[in-house]
Short mmCIF file of C-alpha atoms and ligand atoms in Angstrom, two decimals:
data_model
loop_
_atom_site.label_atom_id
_atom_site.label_comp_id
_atom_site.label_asym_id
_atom_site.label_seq_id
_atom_site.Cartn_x
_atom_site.Cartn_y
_atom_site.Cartn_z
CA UNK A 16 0.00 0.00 0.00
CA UNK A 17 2.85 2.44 1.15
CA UNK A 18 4.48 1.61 -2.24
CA UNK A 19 1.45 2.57 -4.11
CA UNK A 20 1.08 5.30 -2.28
CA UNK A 21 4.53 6.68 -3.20
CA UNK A 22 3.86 5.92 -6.62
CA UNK A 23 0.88 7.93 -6.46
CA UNK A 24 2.33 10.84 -4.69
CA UNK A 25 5.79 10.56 -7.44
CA UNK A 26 3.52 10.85 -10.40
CA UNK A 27 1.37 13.60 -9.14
CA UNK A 28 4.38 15.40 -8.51
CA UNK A 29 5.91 14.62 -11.87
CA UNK A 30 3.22 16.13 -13.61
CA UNK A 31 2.69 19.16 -11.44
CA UNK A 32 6.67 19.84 -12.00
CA UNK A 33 5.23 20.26 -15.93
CA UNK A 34 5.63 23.84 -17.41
CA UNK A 35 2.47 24.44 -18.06
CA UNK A 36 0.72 23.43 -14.58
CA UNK A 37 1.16 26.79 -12.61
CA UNK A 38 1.22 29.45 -15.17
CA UNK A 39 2.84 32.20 -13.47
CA UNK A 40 5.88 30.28 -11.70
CA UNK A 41 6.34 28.17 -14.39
CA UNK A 42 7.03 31.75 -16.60
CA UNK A 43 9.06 32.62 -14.34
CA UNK A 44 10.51 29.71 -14.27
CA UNK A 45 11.22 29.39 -18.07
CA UNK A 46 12.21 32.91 -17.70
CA UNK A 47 15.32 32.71 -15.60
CA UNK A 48 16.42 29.23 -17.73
CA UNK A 49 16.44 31.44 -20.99
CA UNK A 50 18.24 34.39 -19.13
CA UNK A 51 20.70 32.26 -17.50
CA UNK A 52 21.71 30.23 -20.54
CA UNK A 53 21.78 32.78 -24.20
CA UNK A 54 22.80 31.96 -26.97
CA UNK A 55 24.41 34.34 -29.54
CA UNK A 56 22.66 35.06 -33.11
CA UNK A 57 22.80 32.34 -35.30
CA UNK A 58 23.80 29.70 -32.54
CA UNK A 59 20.28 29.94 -31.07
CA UNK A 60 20.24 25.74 -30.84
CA UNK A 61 19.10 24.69 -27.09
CA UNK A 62 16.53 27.80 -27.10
CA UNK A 63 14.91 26.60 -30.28
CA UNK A 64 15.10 22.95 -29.13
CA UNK A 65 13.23 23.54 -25.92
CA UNK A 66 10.76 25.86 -26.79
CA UNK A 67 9.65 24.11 -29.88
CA UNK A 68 8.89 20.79 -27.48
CA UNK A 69 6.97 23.45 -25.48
CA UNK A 70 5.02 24.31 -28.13
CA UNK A 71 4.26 20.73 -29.24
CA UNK A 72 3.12 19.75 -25.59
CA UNK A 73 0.16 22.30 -25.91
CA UNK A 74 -0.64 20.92 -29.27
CA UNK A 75 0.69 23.33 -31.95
CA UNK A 76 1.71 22.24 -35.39
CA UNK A 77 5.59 23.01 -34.95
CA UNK A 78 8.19 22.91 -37.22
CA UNK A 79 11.81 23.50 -36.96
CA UNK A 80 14.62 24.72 -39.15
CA UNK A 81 13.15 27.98 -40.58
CA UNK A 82 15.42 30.20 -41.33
CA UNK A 83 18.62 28.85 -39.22
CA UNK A 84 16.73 28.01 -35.86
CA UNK A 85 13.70 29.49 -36.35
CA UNK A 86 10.71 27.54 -35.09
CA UNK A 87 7.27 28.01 -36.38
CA UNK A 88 4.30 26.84 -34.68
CA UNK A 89 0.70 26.80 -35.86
CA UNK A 90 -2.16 26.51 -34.27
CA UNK A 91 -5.26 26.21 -36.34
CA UNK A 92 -8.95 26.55 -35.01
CA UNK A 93 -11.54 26.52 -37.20
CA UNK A 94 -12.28 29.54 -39.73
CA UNK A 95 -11.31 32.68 -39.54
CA UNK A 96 -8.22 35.02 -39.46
CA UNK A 97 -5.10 34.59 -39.38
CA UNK A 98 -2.27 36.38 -36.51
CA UNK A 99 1.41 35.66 -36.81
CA UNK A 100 2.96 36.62 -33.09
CA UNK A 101 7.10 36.79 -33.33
CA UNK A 102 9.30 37.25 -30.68
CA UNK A 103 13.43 36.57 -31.33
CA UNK A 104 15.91 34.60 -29.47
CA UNK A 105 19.31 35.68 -29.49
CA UNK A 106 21.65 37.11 -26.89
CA UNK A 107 24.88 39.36 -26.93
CA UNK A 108 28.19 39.69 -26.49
CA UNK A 109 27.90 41.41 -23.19
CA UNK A 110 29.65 40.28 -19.82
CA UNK A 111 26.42 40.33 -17.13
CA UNK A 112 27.01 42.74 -14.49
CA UNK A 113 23.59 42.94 -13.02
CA UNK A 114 24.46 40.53 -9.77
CA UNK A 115 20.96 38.94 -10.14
CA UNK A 116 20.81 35.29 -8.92
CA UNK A 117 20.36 33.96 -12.10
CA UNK A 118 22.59 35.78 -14.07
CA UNK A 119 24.25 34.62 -17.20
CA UNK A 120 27.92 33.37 -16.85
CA UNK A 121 28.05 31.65 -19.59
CA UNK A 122 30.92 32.17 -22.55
CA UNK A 123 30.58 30.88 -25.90
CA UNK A 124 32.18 31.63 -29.36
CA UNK A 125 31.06 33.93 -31.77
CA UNK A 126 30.81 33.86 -35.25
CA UNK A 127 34.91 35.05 -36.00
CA UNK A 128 35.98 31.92 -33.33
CA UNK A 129 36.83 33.93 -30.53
CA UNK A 130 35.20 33.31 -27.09
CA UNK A 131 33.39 35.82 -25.32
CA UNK A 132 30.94 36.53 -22.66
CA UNK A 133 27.06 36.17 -23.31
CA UNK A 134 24.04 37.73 -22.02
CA UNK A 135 20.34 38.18 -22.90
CA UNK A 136 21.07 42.13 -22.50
CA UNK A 137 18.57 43.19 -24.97
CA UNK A 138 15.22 41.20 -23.15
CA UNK A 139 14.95 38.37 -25.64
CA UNK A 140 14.44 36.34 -23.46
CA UNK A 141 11.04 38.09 -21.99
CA UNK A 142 9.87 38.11 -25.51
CA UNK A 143 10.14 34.25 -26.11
CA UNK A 144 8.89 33.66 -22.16
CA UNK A 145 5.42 36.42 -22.92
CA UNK A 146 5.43 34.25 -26.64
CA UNK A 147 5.12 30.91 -24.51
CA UNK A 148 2.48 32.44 -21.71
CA UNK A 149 0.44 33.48 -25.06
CA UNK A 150 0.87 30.49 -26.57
CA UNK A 151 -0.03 28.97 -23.13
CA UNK A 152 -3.44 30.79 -23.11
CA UNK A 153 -4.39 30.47 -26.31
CA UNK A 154 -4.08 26.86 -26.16
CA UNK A 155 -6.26 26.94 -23.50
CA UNK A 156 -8.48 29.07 -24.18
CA UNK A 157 -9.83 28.28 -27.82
CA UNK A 158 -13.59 28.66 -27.55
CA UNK A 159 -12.44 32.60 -27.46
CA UNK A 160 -11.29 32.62 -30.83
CA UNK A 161 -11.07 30.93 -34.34
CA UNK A 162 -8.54 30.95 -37.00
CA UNK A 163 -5.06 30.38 -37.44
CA UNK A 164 -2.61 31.25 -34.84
CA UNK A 165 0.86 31.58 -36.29
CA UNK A 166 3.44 31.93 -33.16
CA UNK A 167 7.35 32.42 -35.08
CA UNK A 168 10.60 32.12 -32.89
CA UNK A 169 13.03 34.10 -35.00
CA UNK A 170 17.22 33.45 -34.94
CA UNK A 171 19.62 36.19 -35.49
CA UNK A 172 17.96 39.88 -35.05
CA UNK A 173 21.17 41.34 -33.41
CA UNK A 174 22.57 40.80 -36.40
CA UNK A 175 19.66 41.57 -38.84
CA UNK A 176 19.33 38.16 -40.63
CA UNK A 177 17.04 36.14 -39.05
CA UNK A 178 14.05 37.72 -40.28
CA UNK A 179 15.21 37.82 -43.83
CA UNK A 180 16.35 34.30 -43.61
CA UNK A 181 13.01 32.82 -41.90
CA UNK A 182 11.12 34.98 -44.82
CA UNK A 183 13.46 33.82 -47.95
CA UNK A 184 12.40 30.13 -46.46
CA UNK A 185 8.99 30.37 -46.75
CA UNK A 186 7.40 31.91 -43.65
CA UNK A 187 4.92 33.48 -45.33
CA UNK A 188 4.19 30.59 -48.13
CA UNK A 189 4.44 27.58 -46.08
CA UNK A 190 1.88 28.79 -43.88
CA UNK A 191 -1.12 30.86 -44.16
CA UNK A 192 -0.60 34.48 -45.06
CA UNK A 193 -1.21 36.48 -42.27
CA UNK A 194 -3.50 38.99 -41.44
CA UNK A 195 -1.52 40.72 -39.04
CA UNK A 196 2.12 40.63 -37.84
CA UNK A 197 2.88 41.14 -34.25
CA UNK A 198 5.40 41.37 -31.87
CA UNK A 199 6.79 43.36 -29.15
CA UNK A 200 10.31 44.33 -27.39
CA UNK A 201 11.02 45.29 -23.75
CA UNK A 202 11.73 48.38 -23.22
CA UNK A 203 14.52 50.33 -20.35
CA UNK A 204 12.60 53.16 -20.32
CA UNK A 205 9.11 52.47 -19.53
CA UNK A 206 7.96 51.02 -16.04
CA UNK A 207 6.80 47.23 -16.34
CA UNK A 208 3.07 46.71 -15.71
CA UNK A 209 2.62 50.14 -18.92
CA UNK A 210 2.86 49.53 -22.83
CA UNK A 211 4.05 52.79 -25.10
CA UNK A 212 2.81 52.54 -28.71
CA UNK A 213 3.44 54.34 -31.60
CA UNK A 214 1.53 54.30 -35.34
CA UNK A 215 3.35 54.87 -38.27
CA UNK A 216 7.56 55.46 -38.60
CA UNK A 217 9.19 53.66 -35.22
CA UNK A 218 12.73 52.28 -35.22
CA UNK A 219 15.39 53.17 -37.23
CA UNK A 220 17.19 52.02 -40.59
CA UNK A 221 20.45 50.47 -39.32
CA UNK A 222 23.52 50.35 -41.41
CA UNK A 223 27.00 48.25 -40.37
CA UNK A 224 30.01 49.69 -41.86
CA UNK A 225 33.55 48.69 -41.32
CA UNK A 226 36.38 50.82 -42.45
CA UNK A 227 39.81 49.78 -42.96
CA UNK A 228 42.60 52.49 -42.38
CA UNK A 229 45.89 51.68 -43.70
CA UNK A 230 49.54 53.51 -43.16
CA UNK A 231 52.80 52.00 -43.26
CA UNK A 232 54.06 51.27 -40.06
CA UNK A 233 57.36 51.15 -38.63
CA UNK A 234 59.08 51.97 -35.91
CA UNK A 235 57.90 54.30 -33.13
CA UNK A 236 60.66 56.30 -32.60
CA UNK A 237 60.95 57.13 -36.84
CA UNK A 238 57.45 58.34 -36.84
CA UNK A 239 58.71 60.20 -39.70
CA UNK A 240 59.22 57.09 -41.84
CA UNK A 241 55.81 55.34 -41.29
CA UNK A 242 52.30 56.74 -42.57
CA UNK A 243 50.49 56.60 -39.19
CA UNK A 244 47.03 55.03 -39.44
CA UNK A 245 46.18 55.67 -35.34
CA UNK A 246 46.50 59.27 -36.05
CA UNK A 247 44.60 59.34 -39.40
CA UNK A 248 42.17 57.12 -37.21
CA UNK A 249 42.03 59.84 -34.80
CA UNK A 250 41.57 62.87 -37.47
CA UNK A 251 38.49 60.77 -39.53
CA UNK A 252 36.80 59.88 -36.07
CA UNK A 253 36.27 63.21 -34.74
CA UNK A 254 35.74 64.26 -38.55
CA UNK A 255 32.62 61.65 -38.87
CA UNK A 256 31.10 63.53 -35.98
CA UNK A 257 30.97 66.44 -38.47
CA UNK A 258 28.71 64.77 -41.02
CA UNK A 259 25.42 64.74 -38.82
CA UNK A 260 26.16 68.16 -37.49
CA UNK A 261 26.98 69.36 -40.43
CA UNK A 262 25.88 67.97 -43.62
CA UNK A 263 22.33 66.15 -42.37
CA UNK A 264 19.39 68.38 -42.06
CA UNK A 265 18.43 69.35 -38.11
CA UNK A 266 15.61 68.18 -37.96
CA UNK A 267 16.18 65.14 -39.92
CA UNK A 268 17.42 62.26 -37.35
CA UNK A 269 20.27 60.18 -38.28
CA UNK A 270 23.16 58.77 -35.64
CA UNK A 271 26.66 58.14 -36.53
CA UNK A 272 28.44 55.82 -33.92
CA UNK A 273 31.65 54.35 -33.96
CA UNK A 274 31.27 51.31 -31.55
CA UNK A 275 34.96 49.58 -32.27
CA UNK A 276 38.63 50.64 -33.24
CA UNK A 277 41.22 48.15 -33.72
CA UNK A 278 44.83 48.33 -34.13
CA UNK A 279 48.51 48.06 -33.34
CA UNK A 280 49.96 45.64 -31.30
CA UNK A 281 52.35 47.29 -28.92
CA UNK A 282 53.45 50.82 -27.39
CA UNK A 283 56.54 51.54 -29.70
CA UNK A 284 55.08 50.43 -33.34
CA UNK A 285 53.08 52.35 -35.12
CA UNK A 286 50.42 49.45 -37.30
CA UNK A 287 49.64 48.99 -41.15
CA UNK A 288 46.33 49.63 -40.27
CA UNK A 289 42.90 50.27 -38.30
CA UNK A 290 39.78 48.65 -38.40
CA UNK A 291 36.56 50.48 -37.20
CA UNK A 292 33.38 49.15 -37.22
CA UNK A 293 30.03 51.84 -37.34
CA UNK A 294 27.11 51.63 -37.06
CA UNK A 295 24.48 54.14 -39.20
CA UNK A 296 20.96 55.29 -38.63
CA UNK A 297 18.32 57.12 -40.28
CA UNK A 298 14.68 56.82 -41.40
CA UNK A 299 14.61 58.31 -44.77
CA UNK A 300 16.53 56.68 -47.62
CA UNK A 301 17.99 60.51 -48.48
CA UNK A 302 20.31 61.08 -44.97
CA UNK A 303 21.04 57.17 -45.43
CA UNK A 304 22.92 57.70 -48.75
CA UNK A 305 24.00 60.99 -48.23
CA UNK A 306 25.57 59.67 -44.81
CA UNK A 307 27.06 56.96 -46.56
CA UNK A 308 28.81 59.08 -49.18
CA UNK A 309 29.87 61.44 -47.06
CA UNK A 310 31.71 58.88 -44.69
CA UNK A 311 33.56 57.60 -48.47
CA UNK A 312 34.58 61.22 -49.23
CA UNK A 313 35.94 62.47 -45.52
CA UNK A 314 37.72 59.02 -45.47
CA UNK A 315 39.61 59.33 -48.83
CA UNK A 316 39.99 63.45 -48.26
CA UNK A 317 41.60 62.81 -44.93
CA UNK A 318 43.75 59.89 -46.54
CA UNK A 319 45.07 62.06 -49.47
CA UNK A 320 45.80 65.21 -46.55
CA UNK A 321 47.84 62.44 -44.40
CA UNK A 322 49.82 61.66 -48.19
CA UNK A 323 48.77 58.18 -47.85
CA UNK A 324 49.26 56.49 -51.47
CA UNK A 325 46.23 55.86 -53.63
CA UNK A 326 47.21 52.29 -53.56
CA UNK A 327 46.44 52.04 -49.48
CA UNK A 328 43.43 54.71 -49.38
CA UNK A 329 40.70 53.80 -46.67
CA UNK A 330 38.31 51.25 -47.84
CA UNK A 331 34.25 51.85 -46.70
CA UNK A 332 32.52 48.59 -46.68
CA UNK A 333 28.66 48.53 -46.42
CA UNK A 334 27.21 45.51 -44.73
CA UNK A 335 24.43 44.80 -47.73
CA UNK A 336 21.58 43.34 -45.27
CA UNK A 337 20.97 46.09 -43.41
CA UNK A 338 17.99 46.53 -41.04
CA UNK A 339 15.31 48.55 -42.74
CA UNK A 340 13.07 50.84 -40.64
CA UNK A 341 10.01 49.76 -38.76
CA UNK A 342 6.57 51.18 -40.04
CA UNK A 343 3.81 50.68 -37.60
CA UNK A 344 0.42 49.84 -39.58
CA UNK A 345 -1.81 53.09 -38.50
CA UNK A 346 -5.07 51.01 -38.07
CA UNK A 347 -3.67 48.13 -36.65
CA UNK A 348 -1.96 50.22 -33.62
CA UNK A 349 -5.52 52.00 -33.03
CA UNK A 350 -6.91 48.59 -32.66
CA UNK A 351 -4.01 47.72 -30.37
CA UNK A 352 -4.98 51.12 -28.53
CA UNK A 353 -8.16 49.86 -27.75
CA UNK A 354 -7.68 46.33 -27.19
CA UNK A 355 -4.32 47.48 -24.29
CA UNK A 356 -7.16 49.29 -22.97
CA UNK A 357 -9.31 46.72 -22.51
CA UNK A 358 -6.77 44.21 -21.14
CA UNK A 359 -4.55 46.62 -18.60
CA UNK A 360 -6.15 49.41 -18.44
CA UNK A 361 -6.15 53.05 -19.87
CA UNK A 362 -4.35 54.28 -16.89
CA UNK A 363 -1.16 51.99 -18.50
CA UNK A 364 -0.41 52.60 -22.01
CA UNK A 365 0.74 55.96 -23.55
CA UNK A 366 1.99 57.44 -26.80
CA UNK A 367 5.78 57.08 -27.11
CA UNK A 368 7.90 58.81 -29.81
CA UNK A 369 10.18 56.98 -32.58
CA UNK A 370 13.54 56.10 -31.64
CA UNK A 371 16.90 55.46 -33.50
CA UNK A 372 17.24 51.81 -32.39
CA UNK A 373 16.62 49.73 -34.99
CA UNK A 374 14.54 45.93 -35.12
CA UNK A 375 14.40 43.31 -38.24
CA UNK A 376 10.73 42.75 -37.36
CA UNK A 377 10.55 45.68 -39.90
CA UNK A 378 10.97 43.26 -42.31
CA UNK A 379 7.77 41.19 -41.44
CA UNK A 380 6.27 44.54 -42.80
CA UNK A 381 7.81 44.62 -46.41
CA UNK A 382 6.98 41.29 -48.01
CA UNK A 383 4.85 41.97 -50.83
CA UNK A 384 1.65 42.42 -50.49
CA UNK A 385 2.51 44.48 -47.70
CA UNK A 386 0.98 42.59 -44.61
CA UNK A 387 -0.55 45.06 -41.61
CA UNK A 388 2.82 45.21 -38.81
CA UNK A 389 3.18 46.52 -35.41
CA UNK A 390 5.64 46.27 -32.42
CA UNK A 391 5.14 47.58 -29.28
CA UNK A 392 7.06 48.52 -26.06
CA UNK A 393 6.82 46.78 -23.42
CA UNK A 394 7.85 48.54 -20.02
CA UNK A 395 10.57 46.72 -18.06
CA UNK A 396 11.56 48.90 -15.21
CA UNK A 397 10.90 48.02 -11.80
CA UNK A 398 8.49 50.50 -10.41
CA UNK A 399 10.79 52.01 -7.43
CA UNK A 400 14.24 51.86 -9.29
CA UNK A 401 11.63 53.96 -11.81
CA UNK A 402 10.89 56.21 -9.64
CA UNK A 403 13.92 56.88 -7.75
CA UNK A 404 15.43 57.13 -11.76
CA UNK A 405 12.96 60.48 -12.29
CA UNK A 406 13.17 61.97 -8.71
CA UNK A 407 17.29 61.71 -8.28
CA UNK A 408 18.00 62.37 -12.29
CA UNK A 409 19.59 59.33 -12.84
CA UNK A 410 20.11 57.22 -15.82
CA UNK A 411 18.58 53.94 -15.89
CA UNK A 412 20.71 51.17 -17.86
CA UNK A 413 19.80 51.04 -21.31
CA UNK A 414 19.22 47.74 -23.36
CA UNK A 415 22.41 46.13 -24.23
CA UNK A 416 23.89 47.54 -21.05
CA UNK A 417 25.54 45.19 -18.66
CA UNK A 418 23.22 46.25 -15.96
CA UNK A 419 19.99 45.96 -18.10
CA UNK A 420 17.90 43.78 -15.69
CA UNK A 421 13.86 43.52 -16.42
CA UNK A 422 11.20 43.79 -13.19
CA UNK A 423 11.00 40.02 -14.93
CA UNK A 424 7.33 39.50 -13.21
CA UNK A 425 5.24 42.22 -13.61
CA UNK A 426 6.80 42.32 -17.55
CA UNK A 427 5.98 39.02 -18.79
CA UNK A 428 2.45 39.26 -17.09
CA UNK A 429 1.69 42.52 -18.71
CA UNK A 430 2.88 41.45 -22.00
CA UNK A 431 1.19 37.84 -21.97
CA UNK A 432 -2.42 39.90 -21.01
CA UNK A 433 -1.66 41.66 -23.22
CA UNK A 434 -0.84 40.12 -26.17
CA UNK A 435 -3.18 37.26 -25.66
CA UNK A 436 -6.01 39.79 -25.55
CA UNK A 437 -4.95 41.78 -28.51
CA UNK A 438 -4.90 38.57 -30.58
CA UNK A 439 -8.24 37.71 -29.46
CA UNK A 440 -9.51 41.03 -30.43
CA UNK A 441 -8.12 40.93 -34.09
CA UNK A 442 -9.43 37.53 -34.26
CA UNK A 443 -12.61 38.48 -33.61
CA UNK A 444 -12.65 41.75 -35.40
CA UNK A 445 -15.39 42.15 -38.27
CA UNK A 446 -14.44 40.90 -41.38
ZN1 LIG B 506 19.19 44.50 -29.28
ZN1 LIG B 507 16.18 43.48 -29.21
#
């Protein structure tokens, strides 16, 4: 009898240990396994792997390989519309610094071999726990809705592929055409438990650029025999600063950042060359190519001035998959608007202004015929570290930041509610 018993009491708790028996832990849960173990883009293999058995335990059609690791999971019930949900699932190279118990110590190699520290500093990892919690309820909840329910889990958007690649391999042939695209990202401005939203022009275009400087090098103490690429470095940083300032239009945005500069080996010889690697934004395809040339003219002027040879000018190379902007469907963001209000509460979601980041769900938005597209921002900030933020004047870590830690709770709650909801909502629209 004991034995039984024991049996009894094993299974029960086997089955109560399952994901998907107490929602909100359980998120949680899932939560701090994603944070604690990212994966860099492309290399998004365990994350893929576990969700997509997830998905298959509350009965979704799923299928791996889209793309790279992209996972697509359909649920179909009955006739109606169909909603495509995404949410991404890479990490970055960013050493954790946020002390929380379940931070990320993991290492692991990126994509030019070397190994370096890893961390879900950009909230992927809320996105793909609020895309299981809505995948959760929907599951669940089915006599709410009818259609197709098309939930994506896309590789690689640090890097702006992933949505390009999941696209070129069929996302939106293999599976119905949706009606609406949708997805969110977290954002380190807004307090969790709030949404901002924003129709029309939202995120940036995003350009990579590297730029190789070359000299000839030599020794440091016959400066006067080498061409010296760290100073020409020097002279065409601060002289990119001048093309925004002074060549782009004031009130037209663009940002010109140089995020890396690489070169020389030692303190007493002077290198062959420099590499820097920028990053470009705009919105309109004018300041992008005018930025662009600009950058190709100051390089080679500066060059020329420092009577480098033609034979070792500077060389500009555009990245050619660059991250388009992100255009917010108008009437799909009012019926978000009214469906946020519905589900958490006027009080909670506000108006929020375009910023300069930039987001390859913009490219769910492009395929031909253009398919309705919004993101929204989903506030991460715990409410006293908010608060102390506006009263004291100080900045609050931004996303990719070390220190960028969600209020992980109160987030994926409000963004399950509220996603869940708005899907219901455009499912049951008028057709
Ligand atoms: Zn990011
Ligand atoms: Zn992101």
């Amino acid at each position: 009898m004991k034995i039984i018993q024991y049996f009894l009491l094993s299974l029960a708790l086997i089955i109560s240990s399952s994901l998907w028996s107490e929602e909100n832990l359980s998120m949680m849960e899932l939560y701090k396994d994603l944070h604690s173990n990212p994966e860099l883009s492309y290399k998004e293999e365990r994350t893929s792997k576990k969700l997509a058995l997830l998905l298959r335990e509350l009965g979704y059609e799923v299928t791996e390989g889209i793309g790279g690791y992209g996972v697509v999971a359909h649920l179909k019930n009955g006739i109606g519309k169909t909603i495509l949900i995404r949410a991404d699932m890479d990490a970055l190279p960013v050493e954790e610094k946020t002390g929380a118990s379940y931070a990320s110590k993991l290492k692991s190699i990126n994509q030019v071999g070397q190994e370096v520290f890893t961390m879900h500093a950009c909230g992927h990892d809320i996105h793909m726990t609020v895309l299981m919690g809505t995948a959760n309820y929907m599951a669940k909840n089915k006599e709410k809705w009818q259609g197709d329910l098309i939930l994506v889990l896309q590789p690689a958007e640090e890097v702006s592929g992933g949505a390009r690649n999941m696209i070129k391999d069929g996302l939106f042939k293999k599976w119905p055409r949706p009606d609406y695209n949708l997805a969110l990202h977290v954002s380190a401005d807004i307090q969790a438990g709030k949404i901002g939203y924003l129709p029309g022009w939202a995120m940036a275009n995003v350009d990579s650029v590297d730029i190789i400087i070359k000299g000839i090098g030599g020794h440091g103490a016959y400066p006067h025999k080498t061409k010296d690429p760290i100073v020409l470095t020097a002279q065409i940083i601060n002289s990119l600063q001048t093309i925004i300032s002074r060549e782009i239009g004031p009130i037209e945005p663009a940002v010109l950042t140089v995020g890396s500069v690489h070169g020389g080996t030692k303190h007493n010889i002077i290198p062959n060359e420099v590499r820097l690697q920028l990053t470009l934004r705009s919105y309109t395809d004018e300041v992008r190519s005018k930025t662009i040339s600009s950058i190709k003219r100051l390089t080679r002027g500066l060059a020329i001035s420092a009577g480098i040879p033609p034979d070792l000018y500077p060389e500009v190379i555009l990245k050619n998959e660059y991250t388009p902007a992100v255009f917010n469907n108008p009437d799909l963001v009012q019926k978000l608007e009214s469906s946020f209000k519905k589900s958490i509460g006027s009080e909670n979601i506000f108006k929020t202004s375009p910023v300069m980041g930039g987001e390859d769900f913009g490219m769910f938005g492009r395929d031909e015929p253009i398919i309705p597209t919004a993101i929204f921002w989903l506030g991460a900030v715990n409410k006293d570290v908010f608060e102390e933020s506006k009263k004291e004047n100080i900045p609050l870590p931004s996303l990719h930041s070390d220190l960028f830690l969600p209020d992980a709770e109160p987030t994926i709650n409000t963004g399950i509610t509220a996603m869940s909801q708005a899907a219901i909502d455009l499912f049951r629209e008028e057709l």
